PDB file of C-alpha atoms and ligand atoms in Angstrom:
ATOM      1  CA  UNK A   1     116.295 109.752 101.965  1.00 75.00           C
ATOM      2  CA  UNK A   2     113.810 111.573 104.162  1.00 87.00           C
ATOM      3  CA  UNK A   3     111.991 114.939 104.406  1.00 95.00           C
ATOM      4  CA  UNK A   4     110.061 117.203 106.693  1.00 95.00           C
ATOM      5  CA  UNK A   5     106.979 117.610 107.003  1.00 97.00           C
ATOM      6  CA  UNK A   6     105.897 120.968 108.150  1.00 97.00           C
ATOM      7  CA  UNK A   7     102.337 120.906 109.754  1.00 97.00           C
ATOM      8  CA  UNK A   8     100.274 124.079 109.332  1.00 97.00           C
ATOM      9  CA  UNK A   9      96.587 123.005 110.043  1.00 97.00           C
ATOM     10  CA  UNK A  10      93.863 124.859 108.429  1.00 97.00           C
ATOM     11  CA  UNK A  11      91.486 125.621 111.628  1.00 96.00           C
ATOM     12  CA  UNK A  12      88.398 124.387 111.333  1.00 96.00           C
ATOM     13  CA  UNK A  13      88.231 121.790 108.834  1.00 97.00           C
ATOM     14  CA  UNK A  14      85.796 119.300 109.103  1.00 96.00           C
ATOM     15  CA  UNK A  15      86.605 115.310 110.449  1.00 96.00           C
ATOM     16  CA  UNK A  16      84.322 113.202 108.484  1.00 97.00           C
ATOM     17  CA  UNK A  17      86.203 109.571 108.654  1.00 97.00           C
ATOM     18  CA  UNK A  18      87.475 107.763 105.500  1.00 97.00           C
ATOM     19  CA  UNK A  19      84.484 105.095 104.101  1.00 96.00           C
ATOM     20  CA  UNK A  20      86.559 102.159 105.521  1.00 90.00           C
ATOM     21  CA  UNK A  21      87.457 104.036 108.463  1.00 94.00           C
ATOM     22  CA  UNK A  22      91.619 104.494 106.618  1.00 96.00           C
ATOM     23  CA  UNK A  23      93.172 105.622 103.721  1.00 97.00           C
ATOM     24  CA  UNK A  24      92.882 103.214 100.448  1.00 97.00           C
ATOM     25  CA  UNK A  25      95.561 105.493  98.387  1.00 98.00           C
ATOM     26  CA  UNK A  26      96.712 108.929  97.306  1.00 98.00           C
ATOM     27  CA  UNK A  27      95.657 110.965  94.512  1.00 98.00           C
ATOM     28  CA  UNK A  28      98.639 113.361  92.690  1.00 98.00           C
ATOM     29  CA  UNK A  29      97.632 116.715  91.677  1.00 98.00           C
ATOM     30  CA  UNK A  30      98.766 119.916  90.547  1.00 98.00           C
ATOM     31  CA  UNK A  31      97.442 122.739  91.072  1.00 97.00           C
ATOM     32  CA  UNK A  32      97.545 124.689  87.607  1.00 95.00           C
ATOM     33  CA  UNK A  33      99.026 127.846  89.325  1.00 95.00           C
ATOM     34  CA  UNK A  34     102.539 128.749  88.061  1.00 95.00           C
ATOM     35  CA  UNK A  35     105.007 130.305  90.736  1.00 96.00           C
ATOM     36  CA  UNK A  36     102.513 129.556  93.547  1.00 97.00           C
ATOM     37  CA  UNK A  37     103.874 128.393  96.831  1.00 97.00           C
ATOM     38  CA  UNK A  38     102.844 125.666  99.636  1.00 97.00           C
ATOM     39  CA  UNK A  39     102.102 128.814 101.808  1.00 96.00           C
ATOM     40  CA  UNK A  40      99.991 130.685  99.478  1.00 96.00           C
ATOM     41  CA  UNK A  41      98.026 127.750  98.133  1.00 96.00           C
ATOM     42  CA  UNK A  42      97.349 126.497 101.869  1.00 96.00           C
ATOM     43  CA  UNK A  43      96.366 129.857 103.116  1.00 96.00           C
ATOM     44  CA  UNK A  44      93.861 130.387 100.219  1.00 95.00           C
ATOM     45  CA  UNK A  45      92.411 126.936 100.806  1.00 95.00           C
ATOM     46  CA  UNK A  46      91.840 128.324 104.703  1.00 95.00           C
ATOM     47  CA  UNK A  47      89.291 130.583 103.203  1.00 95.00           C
ATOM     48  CA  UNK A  48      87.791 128.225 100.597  1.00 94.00           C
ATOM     49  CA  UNK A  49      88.408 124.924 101.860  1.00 94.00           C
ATOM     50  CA  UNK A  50      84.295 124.550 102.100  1.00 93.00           C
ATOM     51  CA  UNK A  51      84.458 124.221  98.503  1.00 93.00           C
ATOM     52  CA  UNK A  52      87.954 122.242  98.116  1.00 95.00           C
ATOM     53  CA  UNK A  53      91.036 121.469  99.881  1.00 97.00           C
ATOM     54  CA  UNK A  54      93.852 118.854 100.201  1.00 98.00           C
ATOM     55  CA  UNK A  55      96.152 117.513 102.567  1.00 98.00           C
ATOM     56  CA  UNK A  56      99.297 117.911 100.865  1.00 98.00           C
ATOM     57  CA  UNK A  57     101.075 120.999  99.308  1.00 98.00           C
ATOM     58  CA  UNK A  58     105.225 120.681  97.916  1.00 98.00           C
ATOM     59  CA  UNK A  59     106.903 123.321  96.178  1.00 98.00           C
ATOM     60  CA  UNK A  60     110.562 123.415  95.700  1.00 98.00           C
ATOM     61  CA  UNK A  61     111.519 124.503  99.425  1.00 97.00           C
ATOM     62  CA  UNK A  62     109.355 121.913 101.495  1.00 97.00           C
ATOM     63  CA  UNK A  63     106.144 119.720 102.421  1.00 98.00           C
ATOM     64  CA  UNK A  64     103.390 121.553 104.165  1.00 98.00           C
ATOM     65  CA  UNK A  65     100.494 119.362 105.361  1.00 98.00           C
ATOM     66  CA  UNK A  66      97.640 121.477 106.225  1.00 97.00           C
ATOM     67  CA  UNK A  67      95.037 119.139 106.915  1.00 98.00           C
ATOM     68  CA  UNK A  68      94.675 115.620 109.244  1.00 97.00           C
ATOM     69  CA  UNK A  69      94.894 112.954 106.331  1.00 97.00           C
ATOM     70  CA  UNK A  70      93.155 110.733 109.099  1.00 97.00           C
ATOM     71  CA  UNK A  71      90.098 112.547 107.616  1.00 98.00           C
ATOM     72  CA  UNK A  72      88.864 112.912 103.986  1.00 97.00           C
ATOM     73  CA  UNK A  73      89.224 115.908 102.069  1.00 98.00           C
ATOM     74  CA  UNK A  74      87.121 118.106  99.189  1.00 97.00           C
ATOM     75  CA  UNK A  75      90.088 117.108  95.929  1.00 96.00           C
ATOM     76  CA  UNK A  76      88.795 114.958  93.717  1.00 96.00           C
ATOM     77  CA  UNK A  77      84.778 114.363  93.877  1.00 95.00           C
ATOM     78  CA  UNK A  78      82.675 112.553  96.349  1.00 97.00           C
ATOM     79  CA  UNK A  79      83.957 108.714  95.585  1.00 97.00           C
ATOM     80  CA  UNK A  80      87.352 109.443  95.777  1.00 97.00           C
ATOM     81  CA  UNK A  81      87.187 111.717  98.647  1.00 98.00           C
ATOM     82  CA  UNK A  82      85.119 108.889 100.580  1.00 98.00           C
ATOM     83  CA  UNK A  83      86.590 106.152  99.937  1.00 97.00           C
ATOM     84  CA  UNK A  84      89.709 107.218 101.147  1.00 97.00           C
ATOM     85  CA  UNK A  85      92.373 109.015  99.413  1.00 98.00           C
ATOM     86  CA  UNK A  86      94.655 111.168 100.730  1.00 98.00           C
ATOM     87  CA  UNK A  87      95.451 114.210  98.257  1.00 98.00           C
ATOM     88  CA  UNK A  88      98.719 116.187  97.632  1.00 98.00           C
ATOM     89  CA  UNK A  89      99.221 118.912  95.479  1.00 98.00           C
ATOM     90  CA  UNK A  90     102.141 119.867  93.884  1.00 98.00           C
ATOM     91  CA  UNK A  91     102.951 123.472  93.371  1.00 98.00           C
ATOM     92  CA  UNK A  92     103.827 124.446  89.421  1.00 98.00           C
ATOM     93  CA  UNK A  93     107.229 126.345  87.915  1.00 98.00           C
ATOM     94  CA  UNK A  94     108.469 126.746  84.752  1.00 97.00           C
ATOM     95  CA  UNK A  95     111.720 126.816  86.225  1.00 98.00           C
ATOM     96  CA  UNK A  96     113.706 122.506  85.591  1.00 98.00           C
ATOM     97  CA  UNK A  97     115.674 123.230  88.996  1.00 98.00           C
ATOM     98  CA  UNK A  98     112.893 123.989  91.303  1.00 98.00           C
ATOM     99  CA  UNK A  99     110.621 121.258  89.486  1.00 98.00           C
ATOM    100  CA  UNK A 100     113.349 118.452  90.570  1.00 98.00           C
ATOM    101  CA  UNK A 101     113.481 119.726  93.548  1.00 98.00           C
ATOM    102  CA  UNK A 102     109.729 120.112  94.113  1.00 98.00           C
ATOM    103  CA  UNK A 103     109.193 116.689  92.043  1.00 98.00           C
ATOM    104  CA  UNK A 104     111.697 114.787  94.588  1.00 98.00           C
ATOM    105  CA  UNK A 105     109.484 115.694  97.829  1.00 98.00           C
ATOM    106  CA  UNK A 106     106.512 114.935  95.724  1.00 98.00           C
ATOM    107  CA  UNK A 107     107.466 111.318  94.843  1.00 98.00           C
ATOM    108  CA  UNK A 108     108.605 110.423  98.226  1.00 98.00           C
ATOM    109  CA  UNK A 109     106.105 111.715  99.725  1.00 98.00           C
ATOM    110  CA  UNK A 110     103.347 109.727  97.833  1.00 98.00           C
ATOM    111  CA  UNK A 111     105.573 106.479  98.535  1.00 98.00           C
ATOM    112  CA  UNK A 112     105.951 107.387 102.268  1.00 97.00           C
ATOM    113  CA  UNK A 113     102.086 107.808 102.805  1.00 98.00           C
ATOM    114  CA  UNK A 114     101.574 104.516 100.959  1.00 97.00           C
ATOM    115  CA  UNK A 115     104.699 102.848 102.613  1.00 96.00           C
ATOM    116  CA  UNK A 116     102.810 103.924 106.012  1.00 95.00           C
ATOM    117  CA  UNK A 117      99.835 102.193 105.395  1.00 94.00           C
ATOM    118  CA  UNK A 118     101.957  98.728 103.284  1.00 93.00           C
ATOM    119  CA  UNK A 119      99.072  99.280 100.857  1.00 94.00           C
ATOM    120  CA  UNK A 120     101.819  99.083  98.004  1.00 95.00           C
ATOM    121  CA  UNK A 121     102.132 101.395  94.837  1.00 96.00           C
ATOM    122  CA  UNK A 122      99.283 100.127  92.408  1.00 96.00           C
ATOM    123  CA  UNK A 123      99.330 102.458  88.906  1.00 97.00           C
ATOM    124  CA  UNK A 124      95.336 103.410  89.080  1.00 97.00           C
ATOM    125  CA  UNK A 125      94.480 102.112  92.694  1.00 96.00           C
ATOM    126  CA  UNK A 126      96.447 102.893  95.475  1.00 97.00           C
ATOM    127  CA  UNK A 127      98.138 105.708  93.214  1.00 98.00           C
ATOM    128  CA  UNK A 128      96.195 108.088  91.315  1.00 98.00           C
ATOM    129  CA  UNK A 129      96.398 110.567  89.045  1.00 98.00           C
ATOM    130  CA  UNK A 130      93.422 113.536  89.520  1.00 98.00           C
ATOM    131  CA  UNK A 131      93.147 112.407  85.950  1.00 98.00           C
ATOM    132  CA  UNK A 132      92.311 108.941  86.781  1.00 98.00           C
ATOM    133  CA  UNK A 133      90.223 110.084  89.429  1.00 98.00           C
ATOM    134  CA  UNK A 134      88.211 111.987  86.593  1.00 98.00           C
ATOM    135  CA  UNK A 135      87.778 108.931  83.816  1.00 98.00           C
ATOM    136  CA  UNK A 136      86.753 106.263  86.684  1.00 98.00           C
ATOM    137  CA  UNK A 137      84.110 107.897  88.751  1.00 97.00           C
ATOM    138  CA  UNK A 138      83.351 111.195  86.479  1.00 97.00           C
ATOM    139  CA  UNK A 139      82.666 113.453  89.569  1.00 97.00           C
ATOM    140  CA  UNK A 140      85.271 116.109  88.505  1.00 95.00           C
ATOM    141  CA  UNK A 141      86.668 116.684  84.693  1.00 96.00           C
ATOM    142  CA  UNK A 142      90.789 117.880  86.098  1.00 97.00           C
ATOM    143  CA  UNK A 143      93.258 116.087  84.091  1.00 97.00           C
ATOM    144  CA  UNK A 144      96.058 117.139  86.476  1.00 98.00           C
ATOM    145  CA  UNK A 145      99.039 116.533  86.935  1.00 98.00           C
ATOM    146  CA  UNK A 146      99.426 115.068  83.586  1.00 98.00           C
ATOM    147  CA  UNK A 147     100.350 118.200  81.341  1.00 98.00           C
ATOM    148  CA  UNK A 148     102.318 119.388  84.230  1.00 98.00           C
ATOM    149  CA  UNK A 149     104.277 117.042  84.258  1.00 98.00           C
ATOM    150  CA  UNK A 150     104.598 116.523  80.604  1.00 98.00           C
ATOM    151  CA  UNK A 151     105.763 120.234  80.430  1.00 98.00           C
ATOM    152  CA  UNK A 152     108.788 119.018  82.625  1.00 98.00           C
ATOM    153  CA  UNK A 153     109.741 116.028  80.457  1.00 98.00           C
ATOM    154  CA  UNK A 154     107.612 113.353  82.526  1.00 98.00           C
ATOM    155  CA  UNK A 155     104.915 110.927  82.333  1.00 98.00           C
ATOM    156  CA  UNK A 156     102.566 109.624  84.464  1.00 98.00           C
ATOM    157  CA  UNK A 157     104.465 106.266  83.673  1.00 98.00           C
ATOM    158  CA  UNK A 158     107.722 107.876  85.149  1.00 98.00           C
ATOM    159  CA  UNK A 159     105.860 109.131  88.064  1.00 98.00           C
ATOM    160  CA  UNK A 160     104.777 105.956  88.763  1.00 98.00           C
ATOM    161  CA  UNK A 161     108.200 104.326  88.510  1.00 98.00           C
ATOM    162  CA  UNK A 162     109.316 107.075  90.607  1.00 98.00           C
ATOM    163  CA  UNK A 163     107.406 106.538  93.873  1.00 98.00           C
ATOM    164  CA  UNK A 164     107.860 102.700  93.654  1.00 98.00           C
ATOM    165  CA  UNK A 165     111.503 103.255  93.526  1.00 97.00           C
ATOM    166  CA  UNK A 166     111.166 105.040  96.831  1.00 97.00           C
ATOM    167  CA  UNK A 167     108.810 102.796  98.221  1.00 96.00           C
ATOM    168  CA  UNK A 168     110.839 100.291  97.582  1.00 95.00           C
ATOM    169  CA  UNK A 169     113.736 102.016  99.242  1.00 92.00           C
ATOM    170  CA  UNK A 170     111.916 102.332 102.050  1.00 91.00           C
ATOM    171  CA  UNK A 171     111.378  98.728 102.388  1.00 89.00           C
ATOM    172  CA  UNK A 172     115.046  97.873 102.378  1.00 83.00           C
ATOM    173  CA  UNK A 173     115.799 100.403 104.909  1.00 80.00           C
ATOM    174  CA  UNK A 174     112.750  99.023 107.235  1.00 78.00           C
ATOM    175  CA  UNK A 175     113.997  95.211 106.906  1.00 76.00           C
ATOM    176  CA  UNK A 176     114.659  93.619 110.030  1.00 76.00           C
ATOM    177  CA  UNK A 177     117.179  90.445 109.692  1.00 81.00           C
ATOM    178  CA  UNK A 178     115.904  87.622 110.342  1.00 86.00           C
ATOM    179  CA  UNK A 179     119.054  86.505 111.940  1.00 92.00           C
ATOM    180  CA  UNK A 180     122.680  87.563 112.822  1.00 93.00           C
ATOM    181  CA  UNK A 181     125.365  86.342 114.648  1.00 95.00           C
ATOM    182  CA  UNK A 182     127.287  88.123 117.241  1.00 95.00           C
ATOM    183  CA  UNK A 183     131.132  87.675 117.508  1.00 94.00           C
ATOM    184  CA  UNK A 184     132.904  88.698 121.063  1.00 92.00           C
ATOM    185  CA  UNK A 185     136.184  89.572 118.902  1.00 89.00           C
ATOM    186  CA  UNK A 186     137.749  89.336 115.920  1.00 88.00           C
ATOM    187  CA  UNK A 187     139.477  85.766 117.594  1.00 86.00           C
ATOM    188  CA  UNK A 188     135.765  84.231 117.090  1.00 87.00           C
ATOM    189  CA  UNK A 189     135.621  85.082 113.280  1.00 89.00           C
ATOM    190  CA  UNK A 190     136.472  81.545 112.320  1.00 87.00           C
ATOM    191  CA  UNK A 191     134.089  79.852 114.558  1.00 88.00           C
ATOM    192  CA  UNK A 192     131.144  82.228 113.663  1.00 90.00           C
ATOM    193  CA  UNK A 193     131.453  82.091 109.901  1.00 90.00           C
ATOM    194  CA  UNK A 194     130.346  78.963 110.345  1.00 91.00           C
ATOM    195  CA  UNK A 195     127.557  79.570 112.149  1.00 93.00           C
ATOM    196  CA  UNK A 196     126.581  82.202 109.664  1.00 92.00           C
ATOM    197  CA  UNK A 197     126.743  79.879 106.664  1.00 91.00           C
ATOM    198  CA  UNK A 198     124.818  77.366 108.643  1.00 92.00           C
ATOM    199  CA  UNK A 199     121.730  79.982 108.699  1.00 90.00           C
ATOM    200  CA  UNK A 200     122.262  81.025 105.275  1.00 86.00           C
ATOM    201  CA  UNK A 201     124.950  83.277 105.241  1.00 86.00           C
ATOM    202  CA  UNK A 202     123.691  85.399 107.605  1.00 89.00           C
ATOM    203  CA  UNK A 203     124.593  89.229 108.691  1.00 89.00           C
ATOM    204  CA  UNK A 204     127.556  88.794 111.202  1.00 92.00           C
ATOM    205  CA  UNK A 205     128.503  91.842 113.593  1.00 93.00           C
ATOM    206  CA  UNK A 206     131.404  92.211 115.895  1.00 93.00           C
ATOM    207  CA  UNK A 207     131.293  94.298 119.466  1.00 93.00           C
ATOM    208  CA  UNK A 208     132.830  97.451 119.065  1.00 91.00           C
ATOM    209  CA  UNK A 209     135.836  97.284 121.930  1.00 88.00           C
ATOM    210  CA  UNK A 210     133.603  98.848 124.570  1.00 90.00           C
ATOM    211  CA  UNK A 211     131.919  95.491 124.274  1.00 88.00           C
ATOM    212  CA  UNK A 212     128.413  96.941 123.770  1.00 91.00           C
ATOM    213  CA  UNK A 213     126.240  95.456 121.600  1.00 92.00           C
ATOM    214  CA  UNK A 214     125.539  96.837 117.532  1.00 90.00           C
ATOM    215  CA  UNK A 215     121.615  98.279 117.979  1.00 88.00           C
ATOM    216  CA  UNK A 216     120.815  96.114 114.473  1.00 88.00           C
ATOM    217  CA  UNK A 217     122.368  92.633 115.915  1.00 92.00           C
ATOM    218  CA  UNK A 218     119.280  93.724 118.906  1.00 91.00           C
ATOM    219  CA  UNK A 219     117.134  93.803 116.246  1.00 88.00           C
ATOM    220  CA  UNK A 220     117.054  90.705 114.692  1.00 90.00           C
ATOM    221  CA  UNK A 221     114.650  88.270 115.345  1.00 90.00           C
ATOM    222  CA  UNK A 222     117.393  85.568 116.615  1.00 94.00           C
ATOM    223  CA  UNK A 223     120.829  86.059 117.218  1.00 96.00           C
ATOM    224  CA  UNK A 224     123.813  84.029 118.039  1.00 96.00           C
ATOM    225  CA  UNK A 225     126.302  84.753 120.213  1.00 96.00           C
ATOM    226  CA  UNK A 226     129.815  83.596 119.716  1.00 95.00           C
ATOM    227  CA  UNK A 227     132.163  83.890 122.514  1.00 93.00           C
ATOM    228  CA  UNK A 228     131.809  86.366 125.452  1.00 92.00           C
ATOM    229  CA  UNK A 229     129.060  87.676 127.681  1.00 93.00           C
ATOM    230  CA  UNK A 230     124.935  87.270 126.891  1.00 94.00           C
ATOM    231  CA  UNK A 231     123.533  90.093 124.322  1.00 95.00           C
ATOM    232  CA  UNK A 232     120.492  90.134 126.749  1.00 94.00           C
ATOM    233  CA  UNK A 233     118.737  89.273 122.910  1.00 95.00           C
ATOM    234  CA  UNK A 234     114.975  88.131 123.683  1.00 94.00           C
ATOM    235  CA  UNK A 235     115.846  84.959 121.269  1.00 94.00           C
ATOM    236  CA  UNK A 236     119.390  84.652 121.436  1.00 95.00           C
ATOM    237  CA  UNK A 237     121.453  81.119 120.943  1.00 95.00           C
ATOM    238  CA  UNK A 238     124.449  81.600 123.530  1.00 95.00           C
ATOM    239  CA  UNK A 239     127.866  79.690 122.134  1.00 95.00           C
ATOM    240  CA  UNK A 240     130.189  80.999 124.370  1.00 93.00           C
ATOM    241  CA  UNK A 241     132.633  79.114 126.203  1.00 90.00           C
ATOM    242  CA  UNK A 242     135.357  80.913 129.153  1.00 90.00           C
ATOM    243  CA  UNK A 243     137.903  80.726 126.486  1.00 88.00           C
ATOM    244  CA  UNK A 244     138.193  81.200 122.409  1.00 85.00           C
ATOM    245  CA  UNK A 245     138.722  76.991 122.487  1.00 88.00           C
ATOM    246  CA  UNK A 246     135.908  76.670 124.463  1.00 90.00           C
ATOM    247  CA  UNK A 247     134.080  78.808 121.973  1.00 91.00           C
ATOM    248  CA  UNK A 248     135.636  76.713 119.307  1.00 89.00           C
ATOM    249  CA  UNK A 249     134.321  73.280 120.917  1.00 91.00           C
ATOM    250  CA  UNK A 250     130.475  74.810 121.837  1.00 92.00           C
ATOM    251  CA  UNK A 251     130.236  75.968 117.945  1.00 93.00           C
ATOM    252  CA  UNK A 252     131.585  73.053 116.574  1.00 92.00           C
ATOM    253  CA  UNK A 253     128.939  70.895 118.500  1.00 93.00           C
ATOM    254  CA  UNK A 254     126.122  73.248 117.678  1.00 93.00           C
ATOM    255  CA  UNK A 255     127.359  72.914 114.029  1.00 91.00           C
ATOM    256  CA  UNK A 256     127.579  68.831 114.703  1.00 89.00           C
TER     257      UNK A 256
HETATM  258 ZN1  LIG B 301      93.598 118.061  90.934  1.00 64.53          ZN
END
């Protein structure tokens, strides 16, 4: 699962770096304006902004980043602001459709900006409500998104539960395999399933008949190739003999 993201810069905004010189976390809010859009709230924020504005804006139809979350923004209070958080807002309906919708880019959004940093989904410190934001440093008194959300059927709780889900989707789809073994053809099945089991059962991929090589066997941090031609792999272990038999005899001495 992945999603745009639309940039639409307010001009002008000021790049005052993050306290530690990167983002720390991300701080969920909504903005307490039924029906608005991403457009409308961005473009009033291009007026206002030198009293507040955020990074992040979803509504049911997309994600519109108007500001550089390389620098801080005005959302949640001096602390917060400084120290690093960067802020997304999610545009309110009474409408259950357009809230899934909406709620869906909102969640993986949070996880993606914390999946791009690895800083991990922790309830209260990486990932924070504007409400948390409020009871820890007492710079603003918004409770958002809380009764938002609660309006919808949801808790913070779920929210929470929500973006690690993604994040940890995300994860799975980054994993690189440790390593795989390459089979010429299907006649070298037999020969590498036993090189497989001797690395743990590993991921086992066969060249397609063109004889090119599978773009995740390239990715792997060491591969074996059974029977045929070098993969041109940066840490590859080449058992290939001129025939299947040959093949055969190289695995079976690699496997001793
Ligand atoms: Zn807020």
């Amino acid at each position: 699962m992945s999603y745009t993201i639309e940039q639409n810069f307010i001009p002008g905004l000021p790049k005052e770096p993050y306290d530690n010189g990167h983002y720390v976390g991300v701080i969920a809010h909504s903005t307490a304006n039924n029906g608005d859009s991403d457009d409308g709230e961005r473009n009033y924020e291009s007026t206002t902004w030198q009293n507040a504005f955020v990074h992040f804006f979803v509504d049911d139809q997309k994600i519109e980043q108007a500001a550089d979350s390389n620098y801080i923004c005005y959302g949640a209070g001096h602390t917060a602001n400084h120290l690093g958080y960067v802020q997304v807002e999610l545009c309110q309906t009474a409408d259950p459709t357009k809230f899934n919708k909406a709620y869906a880019m909102y969640t993986w959004l949070l996880a993606k900006l914390l999946y791009n940093r690895k800083i991990s989904v922790v309830d209260g410190v990486t990932l924070m409500s504007h409400a948390q934001v409020s009871a820890k440093w007492h710079e603003t008194n918004h409770t958002d998104p809380i009764d938002y959300l609660a309006s919808h059927g949801k808790t913070w709780a779920n929210l929470v539960a929500d973006v690690a889900a993604q994040y940890m989707q995300m994860e799975e789809e980054d994993k690189v395999l440790n390593v795989a073994v390459l089979l010429f053809t299907k006649d070298d099945y037999w020969a590498g399933v036993d090189v497989a089991a001797k690395n743990g059962n590993c991921a086992l991929f066969i060249r397609p008949s063109d004889q090119s090589v599978p773009a995740e066997a390239m990715n792997t941090k060491q591969l074996f190739v059974v029977g045929g031609p070098t993969a041109k792999h940066p840490n590859e272990v080449l058992l290939s003999g001129k025939d299947k038999y040959a093949t055969a005899a190289m695995v079976a001495k690699y496997l001793g």
